[in-house]
Amino acid sequence: MARFVFITGGVVSSLGKGLASAALGALLQARGFSVRLRKLDPYLNVDPGTMSPFEHGEVFVTDDGAETDLDLGHYERFTGVAARKTDSVSSGRIYSNVLEKERRGDYLGKTIQVIPHVTDEIKDWIAIGEEEVDFMLCEIGGTVGDIEGLPFFEAIRQFAQERPRGQCVFMHLTLLPWIAASGELKTKPTQHSVKELRSIGLAPDVLVCRSERPIPEKERSKIALFCNVRKEDVIAAPDLKSIYEAPLAYHREGLDQAILDAFAISPAPKPDLSKWEDVADRIFHPEGEVKVAIVGKYTQLEDAYKSIAEALTHGGMANRVQVKTEWIDAEIFERDDPAPYLEGFDAILVPGGFGERGTEGKIRAAQFARERNVPYLGICLGMQMAVIEAARNVAGLADAGSEEFDHEAGKRRFTPVVYHLKEWVQGSHKVERRPDDDKGGTMRLGAYRAVLAEDSKVAKIYGTTEIEERHRHRYEVDNRYREKLEKCGLIFSGMSPDGRLPEIVEWKDHPWFIGVQFHPELKSKPFAPHPLFADFIRAAKEMNWLV
Ligand code: GLN
């Protein structure tokens, strides 16, 4: 039977609740417990799959094909536990389940209400798979007081009430603002936030307080007194130089001990933090530096490519170098020659994306990398653009393009070397799609196997010829161009097991030019950097040493 930790936030958003939850998960693991993390989001979208990255940051994809919140990426990166569809739920999903049941007649003629029908649905969701782990950590998105969040707060209150005493613990994150004029950390917003929580029946057991400065004894006592927690349960969460310091930092501040005390687990098993000490050592003591240009569309918002930024950091850790990234808007290369922008970089990465804007610029970036022998990693759209570049500039198909930007029948601008995939095989069943399908949840999503060519660069990098990676795309490189492109040196070195869908391409005579149809960044961990990112940075480091 799992113990539950409910994590809520107050005062302001973006306090790093996801990170605190993930770090707590890692610390409980370090003490020998098994964990699963779960995110409950109050917004009304059924899932974040249809939200713009500008709006919501990256969409994180799970093995079982769910499009989820980027916090699930943090959870995986810190615990190594592969998230599932059931680890992310929004109000939209909850309401849509309830309404579906209502239409089916499952409620036997009852009036459907937030309490109990919506709250019951939330409680059922929270408990899924509880028998598998020691701890289930559930983070509630948003901040206390949000209208949308109320059913979730009410559901966790009921949940804890219905469970045996001591099975649920509440952790609340707040902010202690620093007022420069008076030279003080202010506790009032935290007091108000806890008051708000208590007014809806929730009493936090542990308070995590973000602050720029250490919390003086006086303020700590004041928070404990006014918020009705023990002094040891007021945990300081100082700003960190690297997120990967979080498990060690939270342990130093006593977070895991406070949580175990709240569950009355005594004596608490001793933690083994060696994994995180090694991670911190690699982060804080690099022996060099490489510069990577990321040529993409959503460059204003770093969260839009969160997992890529993290995977690059992990690749740096594997090579003991610091990876400096610069985000370049692909559209610039539609006006300007990319050379002056890209010449100073050791490697170029073109990430995934949707829509035509910026794609001609990405094609030019791929061309620059190919011609100048600069390491290039193309991910999803970044692979498709590299194939189009090869088709146009090497294989002589001057009008090569993607069907994604050219769907008007009869008015084609391009020869579609990348086409809209309408059917494919997932495991043992066939999936079919039509152009007028809904946008939500209809892409090729989740983990798929691929087979790598024996003598390819990627087989060497992975150390195997069978891999499984996560996908999120509608379009696919057309295998009918394989022969033509391979003759020019662009090898289709990874294919779907049925041999129909190109999964990886690589230039034979280039030091490091690889395009992948999937998203390797989603599976990279600080303590287990993804082989493609580790080797990409190794190649970048060699470039760096040649100049
Ligand atoms: N837009 C492209 C497709 O749907 C690429 C998607 C991606 O990069 N994730 O195939």
Coordinates of N, CA, C and O and ligand atoms in Angstrom, one line a residue, residues 351-355 379-382 384 404 443 472-476 517 519, ligand 1:
P351 N 16.0 21.1 -33.8 CA 15.0 20.4 -33.0 C 13.7 20.1 -33.8 O 13.5 20.6 -35.0
G352 N 12.7 19.5 -33.1 CA 11.4 19.3 -33.7 C 10.6 20.6 -33.8 O 11.0 21.6 -33.3
G353 N 9.5 20.5 -34.6 CA 8.7 21.7 -34.7 C 7.5 21.4 -35.6 O 7.5 20.3 -36.3
F354 N 6.6 22.3 -35.7 CA 5.4 22.2 -36.5 C 5.2 23.4 -37.4 O 5.5 24.5 -37.0
G355 N 4.7 23.2 -38.6 CA 4.4 24.3 -39.5 C 5.6 24.8 -40.3 O 6.7 24.5 -40.0
I379 N 16.5 16.5 -35.1 CA 15.5 15.7 -34.3 C 14.1 16.0 -34.9 O 13.7 17.1 -35.1
C380 N 13.5 14.9 -35.4 CA 12.1 14.9 -35.9 C 12.1 15.9 -37.1 O 12.6 15.5 -38.2
L381 N 11.5 17.1 -36.9 CA 11.5 18.0 -38.1 C 12.9 18.3 -38.5 O 13.2 18.5 -39.7
G382 N 13.9 18.3 -37.6 CA 15.3 18.5 -37.9 C 15.9 17.4 -38.8 O 16.8 17.7 -39.6
Q384 N 13.8 15.7 -40.9 CA 13.0 15.8 -42.2 C 13.7 16.9 -43.0 O 13.8 16.8 -44.2
E404 N 3.6 18.5 -45.3 CA 3.1 19.3 -44.1 C 2.9 20.8 -44.6 O 2.0 21.4 -44.1
M443 N -1.3 11.9 -33.5 CA 0.0 11.7 -34.2 C 0.5 10.3 -33.9 O -0.1 9.5 -33.2
R472 N 6.6 11.6 -31.9 CA 5.5 12.6 -31.8 C 5.5 13.3 -33.2 O 6.1 14.4 -33.3
H473 N 4.9 12.7 -34.2 CA 4.9 13.4 -35.5 C 3.8 12.8 -36.4 O 3.3 11.7 -36.1
R474 N 3.4 13.6 -37.4 CA 2.4 13.2 -38.3 C 3.0 12.8 -39.7 O 2.4 12.1 -40.5
Y475 N 4.2 13.3 -39.9 CA 4.8 13.2 -41.3 C 6.0 12.3 -41.2 O 6.6 12.1 -40.1
E476 N 6.4 11.8 -42.3 CA 7.5 10.7 -42.3 C 8.3 10.9 -43.6 O 7.7 11.2 -44.7
Q517 N 14.0 10.5 -36.4 CA 12.6 10.8 -36.5 C 12.0 10.9 -35.2 O 10.9 11.5 -35.0
H519 N 12.4 11.3 -30.7 CA 12.9 12.3 -29.7 C 13.8 11.7 -28.6 O 13.3 11.3 -27.6
Ligands
GLN1 N1 5.9 18.6 -38.0 C1 6.6 17.4 -38.2 C2 5.7 16.2 -38.2 O1 4.6 16.3 -37.7 C3 7.7 17.1 -37.1 C4 7.1 17.0 -35.8 C5 8.2 17.1 -34.7 O2 9.3 17.7 -35.0 N2 7.9 16.7 -33.5 O3 6.1 15.1 -38.7

